[in-house]
Short mmCIF file of C-alpha atoms and ligand atoms in Angstrom, two decimals:
data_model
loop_
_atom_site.label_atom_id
_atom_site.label_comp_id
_atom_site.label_asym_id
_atom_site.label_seq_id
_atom_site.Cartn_x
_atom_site.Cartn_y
_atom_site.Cartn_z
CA UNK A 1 -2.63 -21.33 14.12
CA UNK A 2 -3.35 -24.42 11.68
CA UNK A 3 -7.39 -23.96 12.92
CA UNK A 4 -7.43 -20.37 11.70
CA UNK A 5 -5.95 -20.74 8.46
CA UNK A 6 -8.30 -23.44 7.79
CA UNK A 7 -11.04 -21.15 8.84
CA UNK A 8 -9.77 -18.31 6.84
CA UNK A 9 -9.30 -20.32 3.54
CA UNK A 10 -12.54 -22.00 3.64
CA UNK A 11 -14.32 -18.70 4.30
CA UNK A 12 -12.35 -17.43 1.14
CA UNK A 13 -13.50 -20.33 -1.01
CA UNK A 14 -16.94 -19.41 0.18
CA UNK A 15 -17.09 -15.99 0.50
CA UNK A 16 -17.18 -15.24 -3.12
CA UNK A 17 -16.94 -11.63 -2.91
CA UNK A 18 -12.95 -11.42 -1.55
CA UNK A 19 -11.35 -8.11 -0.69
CA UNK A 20 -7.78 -7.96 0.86
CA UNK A 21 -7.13 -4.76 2.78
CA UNK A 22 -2.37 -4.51 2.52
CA UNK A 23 -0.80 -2.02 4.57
CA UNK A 24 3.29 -0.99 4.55
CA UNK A 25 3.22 -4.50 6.59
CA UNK A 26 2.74 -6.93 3.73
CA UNK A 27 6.45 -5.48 2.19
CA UNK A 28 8.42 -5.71 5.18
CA UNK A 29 9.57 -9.11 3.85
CA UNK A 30 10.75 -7.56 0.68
CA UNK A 31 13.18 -5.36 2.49
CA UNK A 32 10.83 -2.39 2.33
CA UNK A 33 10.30 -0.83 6.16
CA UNK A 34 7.55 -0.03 7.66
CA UNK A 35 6.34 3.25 9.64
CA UNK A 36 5.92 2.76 12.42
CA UNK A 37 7.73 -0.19 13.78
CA UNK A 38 11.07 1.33 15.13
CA UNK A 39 13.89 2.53 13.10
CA UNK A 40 10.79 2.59 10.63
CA UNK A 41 10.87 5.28 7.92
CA UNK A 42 9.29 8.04 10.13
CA UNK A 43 12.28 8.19 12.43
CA UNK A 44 15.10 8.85 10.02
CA UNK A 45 13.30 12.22 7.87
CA UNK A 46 11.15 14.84 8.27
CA UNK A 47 8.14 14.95 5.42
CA UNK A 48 8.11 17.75 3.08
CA UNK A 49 4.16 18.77 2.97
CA UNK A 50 2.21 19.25 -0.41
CA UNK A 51 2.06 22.86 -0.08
CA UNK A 52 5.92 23.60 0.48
CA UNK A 53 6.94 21.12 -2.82
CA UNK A 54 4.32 23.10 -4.86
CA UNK A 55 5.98 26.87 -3.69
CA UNK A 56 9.60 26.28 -2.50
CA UNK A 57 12.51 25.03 -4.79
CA UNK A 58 14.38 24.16 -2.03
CA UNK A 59 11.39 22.50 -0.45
CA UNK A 60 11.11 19.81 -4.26
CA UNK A 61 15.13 19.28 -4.02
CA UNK A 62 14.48 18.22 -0.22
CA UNK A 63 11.88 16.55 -1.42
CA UNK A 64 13.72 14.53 -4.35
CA UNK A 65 16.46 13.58 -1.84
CA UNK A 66 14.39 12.06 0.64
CA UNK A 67 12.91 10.10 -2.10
CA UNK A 68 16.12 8.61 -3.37
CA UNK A 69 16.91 7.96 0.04
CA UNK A 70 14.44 6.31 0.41
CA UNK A 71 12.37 5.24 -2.87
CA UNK A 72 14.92 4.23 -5.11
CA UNK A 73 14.69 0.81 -2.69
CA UNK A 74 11.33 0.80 -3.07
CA UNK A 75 11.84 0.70 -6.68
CA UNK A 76 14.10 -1.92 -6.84
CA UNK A 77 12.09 -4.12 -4.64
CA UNK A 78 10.68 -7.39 -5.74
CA UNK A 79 7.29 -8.76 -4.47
CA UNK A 80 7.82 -11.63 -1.52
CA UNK A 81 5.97 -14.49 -0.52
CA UNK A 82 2.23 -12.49 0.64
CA UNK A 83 2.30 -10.35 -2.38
CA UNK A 84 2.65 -13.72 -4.71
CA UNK A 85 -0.22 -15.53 -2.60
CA UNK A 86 -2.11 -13.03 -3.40
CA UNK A 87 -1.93 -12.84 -7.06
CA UNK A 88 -2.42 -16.87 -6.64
CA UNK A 89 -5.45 -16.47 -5.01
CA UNK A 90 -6.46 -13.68 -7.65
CA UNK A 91 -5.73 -16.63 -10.68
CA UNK A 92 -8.20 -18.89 -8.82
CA UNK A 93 -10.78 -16.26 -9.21
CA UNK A 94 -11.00 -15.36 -5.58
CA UNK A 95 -9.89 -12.05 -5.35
CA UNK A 96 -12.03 -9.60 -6.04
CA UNK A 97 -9.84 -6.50 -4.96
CA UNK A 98 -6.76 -5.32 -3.02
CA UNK A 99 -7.17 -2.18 -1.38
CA UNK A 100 -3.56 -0.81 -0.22
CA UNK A 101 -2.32 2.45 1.55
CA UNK A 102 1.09 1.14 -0.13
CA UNK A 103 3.15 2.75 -1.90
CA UNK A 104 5.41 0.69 -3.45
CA UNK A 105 3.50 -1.03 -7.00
CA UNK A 106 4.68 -4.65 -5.52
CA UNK A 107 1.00 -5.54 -5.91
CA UNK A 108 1.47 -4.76 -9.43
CA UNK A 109 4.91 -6.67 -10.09
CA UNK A 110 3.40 -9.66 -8.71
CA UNK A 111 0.99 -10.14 -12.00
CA UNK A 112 -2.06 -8.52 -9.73
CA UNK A 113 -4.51 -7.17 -12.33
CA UNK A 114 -4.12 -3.31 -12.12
CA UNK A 115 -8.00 -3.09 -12.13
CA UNK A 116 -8.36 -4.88 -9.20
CA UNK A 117 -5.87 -2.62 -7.53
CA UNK A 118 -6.81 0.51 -5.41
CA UNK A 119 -4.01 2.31 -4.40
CA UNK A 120 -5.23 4.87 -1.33
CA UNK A 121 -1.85 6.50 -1.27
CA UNK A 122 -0.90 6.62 -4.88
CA UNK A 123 2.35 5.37 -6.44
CA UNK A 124 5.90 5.95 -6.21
CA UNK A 125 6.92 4.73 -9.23
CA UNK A 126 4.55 6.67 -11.25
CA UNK A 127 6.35 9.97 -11.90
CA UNK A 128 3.52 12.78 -12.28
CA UNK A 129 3.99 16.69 -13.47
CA UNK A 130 1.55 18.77 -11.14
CA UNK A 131 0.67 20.98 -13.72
CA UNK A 132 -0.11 18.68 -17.33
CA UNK A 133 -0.48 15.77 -15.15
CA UNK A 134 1.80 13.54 -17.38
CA UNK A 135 3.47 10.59 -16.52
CA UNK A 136 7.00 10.71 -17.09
CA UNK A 137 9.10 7.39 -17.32
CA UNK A 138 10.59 7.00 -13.60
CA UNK A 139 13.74 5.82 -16.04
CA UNK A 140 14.51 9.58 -17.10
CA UNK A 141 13.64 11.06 -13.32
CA UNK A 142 16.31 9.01 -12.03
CA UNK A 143 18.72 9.88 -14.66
CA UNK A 144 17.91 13.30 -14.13
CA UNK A 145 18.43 13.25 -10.38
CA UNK A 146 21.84 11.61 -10.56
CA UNK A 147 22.98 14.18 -13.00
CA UNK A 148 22.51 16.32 -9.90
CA UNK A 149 18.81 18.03 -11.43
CA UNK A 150 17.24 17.45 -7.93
CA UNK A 151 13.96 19.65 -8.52
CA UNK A 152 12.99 17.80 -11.93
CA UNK A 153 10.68 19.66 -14.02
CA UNK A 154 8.22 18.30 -16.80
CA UNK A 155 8.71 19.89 -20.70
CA UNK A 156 5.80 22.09 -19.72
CA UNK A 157 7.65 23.81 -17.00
CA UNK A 158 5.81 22.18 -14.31
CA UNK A 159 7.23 20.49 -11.64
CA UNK A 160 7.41 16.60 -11.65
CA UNK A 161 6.84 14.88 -8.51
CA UNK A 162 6.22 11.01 -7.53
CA UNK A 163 2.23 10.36 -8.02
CA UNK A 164 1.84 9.57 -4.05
CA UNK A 165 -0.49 11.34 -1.42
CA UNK A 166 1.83 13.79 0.24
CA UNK A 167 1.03 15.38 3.78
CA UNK A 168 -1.47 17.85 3.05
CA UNK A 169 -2.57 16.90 -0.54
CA UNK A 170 -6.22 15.39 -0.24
CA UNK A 171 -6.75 12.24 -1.24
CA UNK A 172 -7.78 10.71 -4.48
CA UNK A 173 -11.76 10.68 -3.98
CA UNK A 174 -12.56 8.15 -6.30
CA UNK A 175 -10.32 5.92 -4.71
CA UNK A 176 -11.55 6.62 -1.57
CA UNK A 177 -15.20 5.90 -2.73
CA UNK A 178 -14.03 2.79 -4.64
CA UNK A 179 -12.17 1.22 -1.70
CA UNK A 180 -15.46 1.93 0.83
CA UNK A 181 -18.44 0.29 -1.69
CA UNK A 182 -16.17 -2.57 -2.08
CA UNK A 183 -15.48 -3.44 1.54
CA UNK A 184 -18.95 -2.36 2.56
CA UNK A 185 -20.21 -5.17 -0.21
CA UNK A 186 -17.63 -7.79 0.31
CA UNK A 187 -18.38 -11.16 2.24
CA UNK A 188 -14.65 -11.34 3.28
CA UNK A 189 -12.31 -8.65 4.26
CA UNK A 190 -8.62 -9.29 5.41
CA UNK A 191 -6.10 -7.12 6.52
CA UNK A 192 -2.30 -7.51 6.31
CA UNK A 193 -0.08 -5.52 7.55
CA UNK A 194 -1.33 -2.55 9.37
CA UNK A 195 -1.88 -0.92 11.95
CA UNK A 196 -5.26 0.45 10.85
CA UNK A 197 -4.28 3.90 12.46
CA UNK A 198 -4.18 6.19 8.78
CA UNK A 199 -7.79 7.26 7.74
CA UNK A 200 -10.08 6.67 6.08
CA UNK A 201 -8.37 3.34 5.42
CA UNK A 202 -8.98 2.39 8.96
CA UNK A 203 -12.77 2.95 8.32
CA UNK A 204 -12.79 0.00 5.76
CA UNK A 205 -12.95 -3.16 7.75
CA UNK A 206 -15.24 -1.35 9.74
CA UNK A 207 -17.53 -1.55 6.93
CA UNK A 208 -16.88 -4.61 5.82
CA UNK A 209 -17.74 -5.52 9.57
CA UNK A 210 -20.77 -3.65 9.70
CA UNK A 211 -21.96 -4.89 6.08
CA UNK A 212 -21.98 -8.76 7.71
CA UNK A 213 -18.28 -9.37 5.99
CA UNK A 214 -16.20 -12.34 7.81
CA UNK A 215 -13.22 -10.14 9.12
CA UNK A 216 -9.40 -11.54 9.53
CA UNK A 217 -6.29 -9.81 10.33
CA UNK A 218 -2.86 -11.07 9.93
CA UNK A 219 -0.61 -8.60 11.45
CA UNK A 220 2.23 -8.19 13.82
CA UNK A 221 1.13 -6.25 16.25
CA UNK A 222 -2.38 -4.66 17.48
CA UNK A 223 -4.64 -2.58 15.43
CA UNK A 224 -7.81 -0.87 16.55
CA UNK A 225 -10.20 -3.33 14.96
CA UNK A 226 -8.61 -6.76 17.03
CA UNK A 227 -11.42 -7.26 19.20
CA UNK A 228 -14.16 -6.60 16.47
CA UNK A 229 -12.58 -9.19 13.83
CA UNK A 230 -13.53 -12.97 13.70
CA UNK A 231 -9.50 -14.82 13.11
CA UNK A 232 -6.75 -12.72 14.61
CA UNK A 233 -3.18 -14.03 13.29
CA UNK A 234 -0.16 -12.75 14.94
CA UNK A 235 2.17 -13.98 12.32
CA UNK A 236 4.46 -13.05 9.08
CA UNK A 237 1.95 -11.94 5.94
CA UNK A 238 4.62 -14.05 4.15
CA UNK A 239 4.18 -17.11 5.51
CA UNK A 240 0.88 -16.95 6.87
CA UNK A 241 -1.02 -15.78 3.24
CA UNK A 242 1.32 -18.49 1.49
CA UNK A 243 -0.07 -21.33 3.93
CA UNK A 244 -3.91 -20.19 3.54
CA UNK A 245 -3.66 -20.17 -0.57
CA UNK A 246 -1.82 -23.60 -0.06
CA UNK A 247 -4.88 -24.47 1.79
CA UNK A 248 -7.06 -22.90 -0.55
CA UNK A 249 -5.46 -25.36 -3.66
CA UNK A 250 -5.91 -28.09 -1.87
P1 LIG B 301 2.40 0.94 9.50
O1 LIG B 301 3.85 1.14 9.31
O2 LIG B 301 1.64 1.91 10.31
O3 LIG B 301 2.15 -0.50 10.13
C1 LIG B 301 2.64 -1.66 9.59
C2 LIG B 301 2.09 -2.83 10.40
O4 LIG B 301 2.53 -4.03 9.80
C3 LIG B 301 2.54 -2.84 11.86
O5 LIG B 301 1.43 -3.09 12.69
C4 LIG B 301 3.53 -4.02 11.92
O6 LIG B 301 3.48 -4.71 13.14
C5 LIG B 301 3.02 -4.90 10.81
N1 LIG B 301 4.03 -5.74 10.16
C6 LIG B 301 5.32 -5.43 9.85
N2 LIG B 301 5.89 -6.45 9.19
C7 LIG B 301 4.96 -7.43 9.10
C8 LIG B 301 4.95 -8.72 8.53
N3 LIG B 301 6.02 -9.23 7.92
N4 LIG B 301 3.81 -9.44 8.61
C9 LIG B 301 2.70 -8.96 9.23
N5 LIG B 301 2.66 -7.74 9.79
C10 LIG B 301 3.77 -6.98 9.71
O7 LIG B 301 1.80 0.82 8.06
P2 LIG B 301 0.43 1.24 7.49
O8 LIG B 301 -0.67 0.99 8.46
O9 LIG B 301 0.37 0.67 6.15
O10 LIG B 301 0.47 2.83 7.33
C11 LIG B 301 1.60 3.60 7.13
C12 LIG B 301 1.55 4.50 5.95
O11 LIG B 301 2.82 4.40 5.43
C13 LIG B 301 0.63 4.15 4.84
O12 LIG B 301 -0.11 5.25 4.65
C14 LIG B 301 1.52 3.91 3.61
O13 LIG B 301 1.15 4.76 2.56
C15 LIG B 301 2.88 4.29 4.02
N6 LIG B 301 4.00 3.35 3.78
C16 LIG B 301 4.04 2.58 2.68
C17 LIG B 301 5.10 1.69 2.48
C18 LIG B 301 5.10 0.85 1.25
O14 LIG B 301 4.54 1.23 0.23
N7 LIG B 301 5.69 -0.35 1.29
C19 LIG B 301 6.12 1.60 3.41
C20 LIG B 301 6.06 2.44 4.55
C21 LIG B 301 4.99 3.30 4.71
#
């Protein structure tokens, strides 16, 4: 374990061009589950698809409850030990991006540059009406919702609804295009915390691979891309990503 963070940070001093790949994985440790490890989120509620929310009132008050359920955690959440390494590591100048199918904004709340952040999946705490596209502050949502308003609706009538990649709404292209030049460019690409099941995020260290990048994953159990990747760590993002940036300083 010692030989492969040393590996991994002096490839990251090195590398120059650094881009960090974070799936639901990296915010386990801040008390946010995970999908698909069990009693992950997927087992306890079924997912309300784009096109119900958009036609169905009952559908958006479903919807909203599964999200308090759920999100209002996620809001609440502070960024752990990875997240923080991360934004070290960004300081030093050697972080170029963060590409994450999260969810959560924990890159954000640990001093991450929003620029250098590509979200795949959107946002939860960004509060979006379908129709103006407005943000609303998540502040007023929630005090909505807990004055029993469960379908929320924007002052132009349309319906408000947490800026996130629902099942069956396409993804954000530009994102998507963003995420792809960068790992395709990049000299280093790690991944933390993911399976790497989820496209077309599980296409990006395969471009980073093919484009001659130095390839590391730090995850807890397999992915797809083990046997193509150069370091394999079988450890906690926490603790692993806060040893390689200690490295990194020294
Ligand atoms: P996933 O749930 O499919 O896989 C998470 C992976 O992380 C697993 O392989 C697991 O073994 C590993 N893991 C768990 N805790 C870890 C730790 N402390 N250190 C290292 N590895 C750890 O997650 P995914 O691949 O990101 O995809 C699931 C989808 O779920 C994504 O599309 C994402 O949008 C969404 N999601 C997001 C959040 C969030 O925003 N925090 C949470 C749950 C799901």
């Amino acid at each position: 374990m010692k030989e492969k963070i040393s590996l991994i940070a002096q490839k990251i001093k090195q590398a120059g061009k650094n881009v960090v790949f974070t799936g639901a994985g990296i915010s386990t440790e801040s008390g946010i589950p995970d999908y698909r490890s069990q009693g992950g989120i997927w087992d306890k509620f079924r997912p309300v698809y784009f096109d119900e929310f958009m036609s169905s009132k009952d559908s958006r008050e479903e919807y909203w409850r599964r999200w308090v359920a759920l999100y209002q955690g996620i809001v609440e959440a502070q960024p752990n030990a990875a997240h923080m390494a991360l934004a070290r590591l960004e300081k030093m100048g050697l972080l170029q991006a963060v590409i994450t199918q999260n969810i959560d904004g924990l890159h954000q709340a640990s001093g991450l540059a929003e620029e250098n952040i590509i979200e795949l999946h959107g946002n939860t705490r960004r509060i979006r009406c379908m129709s103006c596209r407005r943000i609303t502050p998540i502040a007023d949502v929630q005090q909505r919702l807990a004055a029993g308003d469960m379908a929320p609706e924007c002052e132009c009538g349309g319906f408000l609804k947490p800026d996130t990649i629902s099942f069956g709404q396409a993804m954000p292209v530009a994102e998507v295009e963003k995420a792809a030049a960068l790992s395709q460019a990049c000299n280093f690409f790690l991944v933390v915390g993911s399976t790497l099941l989820v496209q077309p995020a599980a296409h990006m260290p395969i471009y980073a691979k093919n484009g001659g990048a130095f390839l590391a994953i730090i995850n807890l159990s397999d992915t797809p891309c083990d046997d193509m990747c150069n370091v394999l760590i079988r450890g906690k993002a926490g603790e692993v990503l806060k040893q390689i940036v200690n490295e990194v300083e020294r």
